Coordinates of C-alpha atoms and ligand atoms in Angstrom, one line a residue:
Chain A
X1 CA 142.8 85.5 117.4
X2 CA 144.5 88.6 116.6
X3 CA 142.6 92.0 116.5
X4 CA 139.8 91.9 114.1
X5 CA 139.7 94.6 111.6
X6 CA 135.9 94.9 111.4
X7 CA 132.7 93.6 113.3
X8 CA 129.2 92.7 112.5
X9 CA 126.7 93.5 115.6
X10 CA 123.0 91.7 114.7
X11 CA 120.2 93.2 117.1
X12 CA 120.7 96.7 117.8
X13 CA 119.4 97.1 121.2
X14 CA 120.5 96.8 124.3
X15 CA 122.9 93.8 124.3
X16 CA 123.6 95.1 120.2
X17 CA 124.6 98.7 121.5
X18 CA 126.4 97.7 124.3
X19 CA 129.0 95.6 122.5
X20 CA 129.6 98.5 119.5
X21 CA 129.8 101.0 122.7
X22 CA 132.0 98.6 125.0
X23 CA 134.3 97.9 121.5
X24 CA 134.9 101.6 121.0
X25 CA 135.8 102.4 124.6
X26 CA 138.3 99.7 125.0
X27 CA 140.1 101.8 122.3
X28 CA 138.9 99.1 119.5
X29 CA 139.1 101.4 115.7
X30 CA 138.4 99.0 113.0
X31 CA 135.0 98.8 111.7
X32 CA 131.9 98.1 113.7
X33 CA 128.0 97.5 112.4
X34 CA 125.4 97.5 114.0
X35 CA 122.2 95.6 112.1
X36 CA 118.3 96.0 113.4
X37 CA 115.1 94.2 112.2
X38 CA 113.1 97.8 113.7
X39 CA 113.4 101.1 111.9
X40 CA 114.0 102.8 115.4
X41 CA 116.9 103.5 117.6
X42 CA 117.9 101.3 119.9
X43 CA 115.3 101.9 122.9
X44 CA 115.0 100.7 126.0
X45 CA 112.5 98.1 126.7
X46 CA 111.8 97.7 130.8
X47 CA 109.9 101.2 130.4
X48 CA 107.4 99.2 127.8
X49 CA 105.1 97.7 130.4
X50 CA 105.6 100.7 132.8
X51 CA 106.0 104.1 132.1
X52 CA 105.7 104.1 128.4
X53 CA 102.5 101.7 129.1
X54 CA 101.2 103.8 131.6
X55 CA 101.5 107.3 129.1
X56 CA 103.8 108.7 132.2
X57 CA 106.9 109.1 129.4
X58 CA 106.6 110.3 125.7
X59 CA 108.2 107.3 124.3
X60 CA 111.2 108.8 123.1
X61 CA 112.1 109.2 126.4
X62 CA 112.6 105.2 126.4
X63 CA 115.6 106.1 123.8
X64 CA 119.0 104.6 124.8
X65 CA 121.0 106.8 123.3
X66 CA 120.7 110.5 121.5
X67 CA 121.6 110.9 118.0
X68 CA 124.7 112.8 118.8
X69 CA 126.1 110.1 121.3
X70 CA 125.0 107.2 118.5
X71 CA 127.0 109.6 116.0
X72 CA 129.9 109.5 117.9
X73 CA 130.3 106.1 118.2
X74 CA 131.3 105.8 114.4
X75 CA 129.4 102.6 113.8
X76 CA 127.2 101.4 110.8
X77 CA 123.6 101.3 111.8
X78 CA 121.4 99.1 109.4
X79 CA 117.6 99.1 110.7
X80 CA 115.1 98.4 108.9
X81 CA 116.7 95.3 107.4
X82 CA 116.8 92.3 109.2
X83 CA 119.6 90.1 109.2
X84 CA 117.9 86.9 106.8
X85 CA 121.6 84.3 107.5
X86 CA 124.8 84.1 109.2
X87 CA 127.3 81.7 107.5
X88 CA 129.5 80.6 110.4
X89 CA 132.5 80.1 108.6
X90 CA 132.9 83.1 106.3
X91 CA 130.8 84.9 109.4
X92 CA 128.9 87.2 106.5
X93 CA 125.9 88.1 107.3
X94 CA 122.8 88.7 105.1
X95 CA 119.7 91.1 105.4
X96 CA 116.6 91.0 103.7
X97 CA 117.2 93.7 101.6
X98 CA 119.9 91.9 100.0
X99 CA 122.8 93.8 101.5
X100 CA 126.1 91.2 102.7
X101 CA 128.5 92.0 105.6
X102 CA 131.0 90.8 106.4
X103 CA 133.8 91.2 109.0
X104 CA 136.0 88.7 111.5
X105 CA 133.6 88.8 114.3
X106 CA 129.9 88.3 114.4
X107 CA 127.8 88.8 117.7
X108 CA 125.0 87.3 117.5
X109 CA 121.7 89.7 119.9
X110 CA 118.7 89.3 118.5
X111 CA 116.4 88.6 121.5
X112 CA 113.3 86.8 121.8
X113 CA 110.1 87.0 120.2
X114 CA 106.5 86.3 122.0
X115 CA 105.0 82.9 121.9
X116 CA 101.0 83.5 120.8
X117 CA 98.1 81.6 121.3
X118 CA 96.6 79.5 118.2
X119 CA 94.7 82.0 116.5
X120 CA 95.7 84.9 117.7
X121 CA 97.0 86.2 114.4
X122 CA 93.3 86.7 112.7
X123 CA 91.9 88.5 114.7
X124 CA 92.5 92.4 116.1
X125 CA 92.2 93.2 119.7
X126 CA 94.8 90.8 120.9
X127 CA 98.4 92.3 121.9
X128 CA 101.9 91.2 122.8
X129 CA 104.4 93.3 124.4
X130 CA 108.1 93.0 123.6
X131 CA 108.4 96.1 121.3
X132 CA 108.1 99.7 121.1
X133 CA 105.0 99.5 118.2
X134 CA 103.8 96.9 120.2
X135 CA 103.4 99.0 123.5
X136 CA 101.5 101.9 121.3
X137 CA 99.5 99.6 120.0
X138 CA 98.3 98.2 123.1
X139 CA 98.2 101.8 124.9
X140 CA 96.1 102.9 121.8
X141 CA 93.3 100.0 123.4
X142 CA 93.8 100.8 127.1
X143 CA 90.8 103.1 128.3
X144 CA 88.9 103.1 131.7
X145 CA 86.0 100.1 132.1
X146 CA 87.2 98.0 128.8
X147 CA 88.0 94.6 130.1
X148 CA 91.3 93.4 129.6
X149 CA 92.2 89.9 130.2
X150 CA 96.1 89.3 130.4
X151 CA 96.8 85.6 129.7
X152 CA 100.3 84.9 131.8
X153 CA 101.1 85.1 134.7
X154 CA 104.5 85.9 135.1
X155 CA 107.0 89.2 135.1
X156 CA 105.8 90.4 132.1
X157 CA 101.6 89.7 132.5
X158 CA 102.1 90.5 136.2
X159 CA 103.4 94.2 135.1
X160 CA 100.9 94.6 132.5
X161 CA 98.2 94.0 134.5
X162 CA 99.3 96.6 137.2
X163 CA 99.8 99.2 134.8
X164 CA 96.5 98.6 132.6
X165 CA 94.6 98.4 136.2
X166 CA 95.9 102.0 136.8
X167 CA 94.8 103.1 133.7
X168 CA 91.3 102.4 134.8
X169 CA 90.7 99.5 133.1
X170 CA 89.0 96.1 134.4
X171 CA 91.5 94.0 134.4
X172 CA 91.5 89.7 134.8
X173 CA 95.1 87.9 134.8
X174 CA 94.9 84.3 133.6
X175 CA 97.1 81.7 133.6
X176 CA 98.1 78.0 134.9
X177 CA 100.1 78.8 138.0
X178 CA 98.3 79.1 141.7
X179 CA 99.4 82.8 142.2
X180 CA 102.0 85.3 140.2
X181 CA 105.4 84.1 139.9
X182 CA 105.4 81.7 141.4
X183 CA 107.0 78.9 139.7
X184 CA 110.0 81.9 139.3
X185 CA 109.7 83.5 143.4
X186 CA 108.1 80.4 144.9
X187 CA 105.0 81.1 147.2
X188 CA 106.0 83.1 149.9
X189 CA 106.6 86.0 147.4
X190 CA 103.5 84.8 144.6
X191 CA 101.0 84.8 147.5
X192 CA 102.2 88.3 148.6
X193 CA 102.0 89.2 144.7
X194 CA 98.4 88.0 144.5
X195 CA 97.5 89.8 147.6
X196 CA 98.7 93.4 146.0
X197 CA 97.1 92.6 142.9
X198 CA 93.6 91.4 144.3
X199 CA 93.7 94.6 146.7
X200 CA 93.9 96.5 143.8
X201 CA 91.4 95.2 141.8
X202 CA 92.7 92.8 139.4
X203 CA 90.4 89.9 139.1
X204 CA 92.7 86.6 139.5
X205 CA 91.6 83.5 137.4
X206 CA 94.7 81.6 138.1
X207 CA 94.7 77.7 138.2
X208 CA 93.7 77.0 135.2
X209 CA 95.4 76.6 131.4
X210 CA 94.1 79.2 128.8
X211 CA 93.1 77.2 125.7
X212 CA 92.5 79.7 123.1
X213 CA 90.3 83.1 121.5
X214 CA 86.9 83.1 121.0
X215 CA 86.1 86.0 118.3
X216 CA 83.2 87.5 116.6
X217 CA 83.5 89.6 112.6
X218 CA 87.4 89.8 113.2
X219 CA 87.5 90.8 117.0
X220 CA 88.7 89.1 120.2
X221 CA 85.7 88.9 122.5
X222 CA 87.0 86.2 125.1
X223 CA 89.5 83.8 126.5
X224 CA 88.8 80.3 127.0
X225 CA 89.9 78.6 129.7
X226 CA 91.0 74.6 130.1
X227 CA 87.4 74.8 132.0
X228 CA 85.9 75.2 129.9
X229 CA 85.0 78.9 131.0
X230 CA 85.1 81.9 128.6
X231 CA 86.1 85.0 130.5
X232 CA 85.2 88.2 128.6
X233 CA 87.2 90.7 127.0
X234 CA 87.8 93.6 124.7
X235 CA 91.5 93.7 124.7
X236 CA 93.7 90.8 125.5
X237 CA 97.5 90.9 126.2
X238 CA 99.1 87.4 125.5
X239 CA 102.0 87.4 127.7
X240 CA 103.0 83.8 127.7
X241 CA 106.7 83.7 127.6
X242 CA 109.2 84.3 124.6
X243 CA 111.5 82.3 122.6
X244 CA 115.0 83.2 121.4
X245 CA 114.9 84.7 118.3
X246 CA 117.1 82.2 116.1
X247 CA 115.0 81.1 112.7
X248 CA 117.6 83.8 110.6
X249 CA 120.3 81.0 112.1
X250 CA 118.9 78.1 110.4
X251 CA 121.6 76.8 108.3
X252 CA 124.0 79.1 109.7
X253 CA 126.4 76.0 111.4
X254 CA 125.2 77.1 115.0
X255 CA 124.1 75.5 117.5
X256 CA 120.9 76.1 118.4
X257 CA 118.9 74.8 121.6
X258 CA 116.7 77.3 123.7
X259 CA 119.4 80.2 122.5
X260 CA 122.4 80.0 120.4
X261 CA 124.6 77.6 122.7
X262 CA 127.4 79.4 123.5
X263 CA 131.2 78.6 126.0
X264 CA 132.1 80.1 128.6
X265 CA 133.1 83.0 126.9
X266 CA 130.2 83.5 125.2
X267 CA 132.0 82.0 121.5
X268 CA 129.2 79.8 119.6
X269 CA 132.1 79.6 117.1
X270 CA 135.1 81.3 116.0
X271 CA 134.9 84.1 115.8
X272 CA 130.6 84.3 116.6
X273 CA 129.8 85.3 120.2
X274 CA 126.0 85.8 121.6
X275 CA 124.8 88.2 124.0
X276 CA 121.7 88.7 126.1
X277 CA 118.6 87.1 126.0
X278 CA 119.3 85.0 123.0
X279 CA 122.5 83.7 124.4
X280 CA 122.6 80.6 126.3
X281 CA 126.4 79.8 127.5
X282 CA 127.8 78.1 130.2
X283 CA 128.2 79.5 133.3
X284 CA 131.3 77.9 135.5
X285 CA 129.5 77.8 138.6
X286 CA 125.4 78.3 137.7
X287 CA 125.4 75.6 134.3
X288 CA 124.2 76.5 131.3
X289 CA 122.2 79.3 131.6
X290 CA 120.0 81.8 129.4
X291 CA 119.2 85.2 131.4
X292 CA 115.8 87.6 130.2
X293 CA 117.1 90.3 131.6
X294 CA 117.9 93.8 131.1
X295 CA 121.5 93.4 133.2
X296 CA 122.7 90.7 131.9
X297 CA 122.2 92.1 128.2
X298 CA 124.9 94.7 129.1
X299 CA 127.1 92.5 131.2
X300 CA 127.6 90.0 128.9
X301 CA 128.2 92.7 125.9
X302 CA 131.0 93.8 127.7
X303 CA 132.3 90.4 128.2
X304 CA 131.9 89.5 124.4
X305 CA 133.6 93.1 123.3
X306 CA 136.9 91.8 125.7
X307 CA 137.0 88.6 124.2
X308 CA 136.9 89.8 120.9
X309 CA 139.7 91.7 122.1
X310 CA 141.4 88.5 122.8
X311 CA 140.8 89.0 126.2
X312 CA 139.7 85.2 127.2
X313 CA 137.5 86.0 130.1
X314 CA 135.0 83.7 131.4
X315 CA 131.6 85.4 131.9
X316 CA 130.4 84.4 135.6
X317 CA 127.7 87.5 136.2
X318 CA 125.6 86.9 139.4
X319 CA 121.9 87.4 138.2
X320 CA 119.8 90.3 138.4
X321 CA 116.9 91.3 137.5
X322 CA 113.9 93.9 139.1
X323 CA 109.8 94.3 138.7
X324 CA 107.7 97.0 139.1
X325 CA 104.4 96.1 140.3
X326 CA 101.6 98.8 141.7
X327 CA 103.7 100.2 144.2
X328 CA 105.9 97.3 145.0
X329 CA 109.5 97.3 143.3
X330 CA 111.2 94.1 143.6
X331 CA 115.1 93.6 143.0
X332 CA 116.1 89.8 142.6
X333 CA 119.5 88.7 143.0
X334 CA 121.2 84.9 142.1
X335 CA 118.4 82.0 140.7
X336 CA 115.2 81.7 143.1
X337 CA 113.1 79.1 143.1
X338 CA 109.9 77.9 143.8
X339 CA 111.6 74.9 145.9
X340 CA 113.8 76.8 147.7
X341 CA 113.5 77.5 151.5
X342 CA 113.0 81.3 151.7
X343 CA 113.9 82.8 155.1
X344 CA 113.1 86.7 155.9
X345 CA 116.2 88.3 156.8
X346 CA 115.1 92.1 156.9
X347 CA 112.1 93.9 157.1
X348 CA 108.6 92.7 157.6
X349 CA 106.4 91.4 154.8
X350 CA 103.4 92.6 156.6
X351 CA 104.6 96.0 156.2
X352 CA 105.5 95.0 152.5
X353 CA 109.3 96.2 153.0
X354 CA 111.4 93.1 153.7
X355 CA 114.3 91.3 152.1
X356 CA 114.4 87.8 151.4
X357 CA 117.2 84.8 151.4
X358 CA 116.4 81.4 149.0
X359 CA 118.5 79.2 150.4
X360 CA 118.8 75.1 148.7
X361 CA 121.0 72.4 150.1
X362 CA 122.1 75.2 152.7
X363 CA 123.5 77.1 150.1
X364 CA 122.3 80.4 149.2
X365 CA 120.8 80.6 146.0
X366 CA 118.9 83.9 145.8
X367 CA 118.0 86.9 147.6
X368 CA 114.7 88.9 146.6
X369 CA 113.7 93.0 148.4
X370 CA 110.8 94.1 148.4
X371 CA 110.6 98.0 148.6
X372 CA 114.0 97.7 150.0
X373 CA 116.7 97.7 146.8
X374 CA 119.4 98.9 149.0
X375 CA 119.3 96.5 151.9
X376 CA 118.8 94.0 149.1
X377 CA 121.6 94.7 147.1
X378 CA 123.7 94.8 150.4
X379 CA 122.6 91.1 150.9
X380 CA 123.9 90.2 147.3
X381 CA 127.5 89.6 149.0
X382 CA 125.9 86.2 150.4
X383 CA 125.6 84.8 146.6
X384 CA 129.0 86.2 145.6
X385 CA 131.0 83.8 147.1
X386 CA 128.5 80.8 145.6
X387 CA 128.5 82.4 141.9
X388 CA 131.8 83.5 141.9
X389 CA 134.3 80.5 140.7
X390 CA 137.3 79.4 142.9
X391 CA 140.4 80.6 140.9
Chain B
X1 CA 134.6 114.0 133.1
X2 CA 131.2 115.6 134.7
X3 CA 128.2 112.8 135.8
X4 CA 124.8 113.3 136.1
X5 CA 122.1 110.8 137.0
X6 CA 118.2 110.5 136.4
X7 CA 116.2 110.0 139.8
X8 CA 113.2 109.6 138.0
X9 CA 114.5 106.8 135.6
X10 CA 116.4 105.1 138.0
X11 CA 115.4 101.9 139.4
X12 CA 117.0 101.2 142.2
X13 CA 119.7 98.4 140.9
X14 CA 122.3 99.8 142.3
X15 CA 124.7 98.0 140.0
X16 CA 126.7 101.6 139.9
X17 CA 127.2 101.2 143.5
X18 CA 128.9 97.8 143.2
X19 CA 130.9 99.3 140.3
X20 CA 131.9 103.2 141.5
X21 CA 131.4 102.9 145.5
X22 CA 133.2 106.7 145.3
X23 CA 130.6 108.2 143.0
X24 CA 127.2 105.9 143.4
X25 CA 125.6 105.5 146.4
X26 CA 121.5 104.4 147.0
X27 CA 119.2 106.0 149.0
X28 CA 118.2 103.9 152.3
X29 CA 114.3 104.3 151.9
X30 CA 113.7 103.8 148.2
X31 CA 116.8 102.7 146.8
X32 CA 117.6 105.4 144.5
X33 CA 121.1 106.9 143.1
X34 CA 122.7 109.0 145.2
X35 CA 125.4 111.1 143.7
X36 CA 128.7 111.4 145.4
X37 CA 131.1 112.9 143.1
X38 CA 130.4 114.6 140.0
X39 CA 133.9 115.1 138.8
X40 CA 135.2 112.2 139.9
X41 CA 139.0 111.9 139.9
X42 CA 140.8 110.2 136.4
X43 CA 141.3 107.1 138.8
X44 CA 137.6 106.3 138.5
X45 CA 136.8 107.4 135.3
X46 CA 137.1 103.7 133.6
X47 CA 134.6 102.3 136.7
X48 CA 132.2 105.7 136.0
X49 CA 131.8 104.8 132.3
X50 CA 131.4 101.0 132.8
X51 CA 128.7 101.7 135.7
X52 CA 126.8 104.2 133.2
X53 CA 127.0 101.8 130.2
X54 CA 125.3 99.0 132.9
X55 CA 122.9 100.7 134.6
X56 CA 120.1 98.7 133.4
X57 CA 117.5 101.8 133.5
X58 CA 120.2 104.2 131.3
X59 CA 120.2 106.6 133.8
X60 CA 124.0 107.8 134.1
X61 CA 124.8 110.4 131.5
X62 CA 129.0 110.7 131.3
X63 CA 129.9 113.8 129.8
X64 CA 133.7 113.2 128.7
X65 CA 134.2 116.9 127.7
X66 CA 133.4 118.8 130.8
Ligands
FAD1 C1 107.9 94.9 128.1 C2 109.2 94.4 128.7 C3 109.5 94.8 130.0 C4 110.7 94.3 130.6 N1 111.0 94.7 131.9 C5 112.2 94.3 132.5 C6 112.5 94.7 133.8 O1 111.7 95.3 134.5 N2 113.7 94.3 134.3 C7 114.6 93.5 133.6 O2 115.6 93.2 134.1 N3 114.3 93.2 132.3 C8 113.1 93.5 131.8 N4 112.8 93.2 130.5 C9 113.8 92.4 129.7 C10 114.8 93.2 129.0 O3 114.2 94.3 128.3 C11 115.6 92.3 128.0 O4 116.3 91.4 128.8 C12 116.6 93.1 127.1 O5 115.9 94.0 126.3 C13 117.4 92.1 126.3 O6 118.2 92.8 125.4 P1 118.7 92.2 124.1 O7 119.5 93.2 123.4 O8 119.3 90.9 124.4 O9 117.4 91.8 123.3 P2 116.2 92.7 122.7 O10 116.1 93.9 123.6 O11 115.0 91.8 122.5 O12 116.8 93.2 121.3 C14 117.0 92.4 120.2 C15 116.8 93.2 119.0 O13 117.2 92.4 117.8 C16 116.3 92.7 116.8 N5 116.3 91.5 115.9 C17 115.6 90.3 116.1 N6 115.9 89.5 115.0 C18 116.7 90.2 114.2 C19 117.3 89.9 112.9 N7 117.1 88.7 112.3 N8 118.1 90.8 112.4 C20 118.3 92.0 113.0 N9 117.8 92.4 114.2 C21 117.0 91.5 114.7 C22 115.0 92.9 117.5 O14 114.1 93.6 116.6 C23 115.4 93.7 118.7 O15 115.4 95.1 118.4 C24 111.6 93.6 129.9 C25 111.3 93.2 128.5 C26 110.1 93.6 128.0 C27 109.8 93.2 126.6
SF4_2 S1 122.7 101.4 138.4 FE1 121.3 102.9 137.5 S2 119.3 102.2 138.1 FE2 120.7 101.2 139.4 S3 120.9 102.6 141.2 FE3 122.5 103.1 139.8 S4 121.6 104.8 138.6 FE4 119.9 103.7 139.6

């Protein structure tokens, strides 16, 4: 394909700004526009469950960009209007306001949105975190002694729970799993999780499948566990995963299945690429994969800005992704898993500062620090040569 | 070109490191940026600006006019 004179960006966050910027530094000057379903600037979103959470940052502190650096990147920004269709083919693209772009290539980064619990919707007092109005709305709610019960039990619940525990509040995480993360870290790592969290005085009801609400006159008042059970609350965070946020494709002549399905260079079609957490493409040595994380949303923008570029490249990224839990920070590198064997190859876990190596089928597979992100990422070079493909 | 980084927003990735060895380093306790080189050499300039646009906590600020 030869140099396209203008492109159309949908999603204007991370993965969305990282394309327009990583278009205009490799020297590309046609046109380039950016459109976003939220009214605000692209913003970060790791800080949501953390320090914007927490209160420690004003939240325009969580912006990605200033308005003079967004200026100078001489690209259309349309928020406010999300996009409502793509047509493949003709790749236009049109909002809800009514407006129609078109241009030769489309890159498709729109995200995820939250799964909720069946009834959630009616009544107030239940949250889910993936945006910036989201996070204020759940800070708004989080006061010393209210009880907050955090249904999920992964990354995102995991943080969330931290943070609202250090804001005072009493805090229960709930979910199906035996221990935190563990069906992503395996339980080595989930046990030491559940440890940190217990010391610090999260109540953990894991185990057991949440089943719904229970409300009185409008407000949440409990969640109800597959025991039966009803634990007690007056705020609850629903933190139960996300799904890729493809409806506006419906009809578009995409593929669609868990993320837009995407090659290995990140084309859905011609002239369409996908990037970050709604992307699913296939790696050449991982499979067809589909990354929730903050990394890869940048790393594979800049592999869909060179192959709009005609560059051809085949987008191989080795994993990464970090938590911030109490005082733990964790760095994960490659694909853990819960049935990998997990050896300690630095550091003690006693002492909470150790590195660990997932190995499967003697391969090595992953490598997780804890409290050690240098020694971790040095540790990294054992998954290069498995992610990396034989040229 | 004149870099500055963000201690307090940085999270330890050290994804700069593996990108700009000559400018990025991580601190051995806590993992955190370590400037090198603040004016790094034109040589580097292309590895600065990709390790600042993939720094997953945005803290690399390139300043192209200094
Ligand atoms: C609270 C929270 C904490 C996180 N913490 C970490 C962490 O510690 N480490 C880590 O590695 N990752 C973390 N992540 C994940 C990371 O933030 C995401 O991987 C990253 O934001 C993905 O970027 P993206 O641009 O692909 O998608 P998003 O950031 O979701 O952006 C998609 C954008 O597209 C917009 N959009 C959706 N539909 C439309 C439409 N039809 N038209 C126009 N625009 C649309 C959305 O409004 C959104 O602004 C966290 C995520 C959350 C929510
Ligand atoms: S890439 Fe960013 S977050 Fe990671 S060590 Fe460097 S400055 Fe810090």
């Amino acid at each position: 394909m030869s140099v396209p004179s203008g492109v159309v960006v949908v999603g204007a966050s991370a993965a969305g700004l990282a394309t327009a910027e990583a278009l205009r530094r490799k020297g590309y000057r046609g046109e380039v526009s950016v459109v976003g379903a939220e009214p605000h600037l692209p913003y970060d979103r790791p800080p949501l469950s953390k320090q914007v959470l927490s209160g420690a940052w004003d939240p325009k502190r969580a912006r990605l960009r200033t308005e003079e650096t967004l200026a100078a990147l001489r690209a259309e920004f349309v928020l406010g209007d999300p996009a409502v269709a793509l047509d493949a083919g003709s790749r236009t693209v049109r909002t809800a306001s009514g407006r129609v772009l078109g241009g030769d290539a489309v890159v498709v980064a729109t995200g995820l949105r939250p799964r909720t619990l069946p009834g959630q919707d009616g009544l107030s007092g239940v949250h889910v975190l993936r945006t910036l109005d989201d996070a204020l709305a759940l800070r708004g709610e989080l006061k010393e002694s209210v009880r907050v019960v955090v249904v999920g039990e992964g990354v995102l619940g995991a943080e969330i729970a931290a943070t609202a525990r250090g804001l005072g509040a009493e805090v229960t995480m709930a979910g199906p799993q035996p221990a935190p993360l563990a069906a992503q870290l395996g339980p080595m790592v989930a046990e030491l999780l559940a440890d940190l969290h217990a010391e610090r005085g999260v109540a953990l009801r894991l185990g057991a499948g949440v089943t719904g609400l229970t409300g009185q006159d409008g407000r949440v008042t409990g969640v109800r566990l597959g025991t039966g059970e009803v634990l007690p609350a007056d705020v609850v965070v629903v933190a139960i995963g996300a799904e890729p946020a493809t409806g506006w494709l419906a009809g578009s002549g995409l593929r669609v299945a868990d993320g837009v399905v995407c090659d290995s260079r990140c084309r859905a079609a011609d002239g369409v690429y996908a990037a970050g957490d709604v992307a699913r493409w296939e790696h050449a040595t991982l499979g067809s994969l589909r990354l929730e994380n903050r990394t890869n949303a940048v790393e594979q923008a800049l592999a869909v800005a060179d192959n709009i570029l005609g560059a051809e490249r085949h987008y191989t990224p080795v994993p990464y992704f970090w938590t911030d839990q109490f005082d733990a920070k964790i760095h994960v590198f490659g694909l853990p898993s819960a049935t990998a064997e997990v050896s300690v190859v630095e550091g003690d876990p006693a002492g909470r500062r150790f590195v660990a190596l997932y190995r499967e089928d003697g391969r090595a597979t992953g490598v997780l620090g804890w409290n050690m992100p240098k020694q971790a990422r040095l540790h990294r070079q054992e998954l290069v040569a498995a992610v990396t493909p034989a040229v | 070109m004149k870099v500055t980084v963000d201690e307090d927003k940085c999270c330890g990735a050290g994804q700069c490191v593996l990108l700009a060895p000559d400018v990025f380093d991580q601190r051995e306790d806590d993992g955190i940026v370590v400037l090198l080189d603040a004016a790094p050499p034109e040589e580097l300039h292309a590895a600065v600006r990709e390790a600042a646009a993939v720094c997953p906590a945005a803290a690399i600020d390139v300043d192209e006019n200094a």
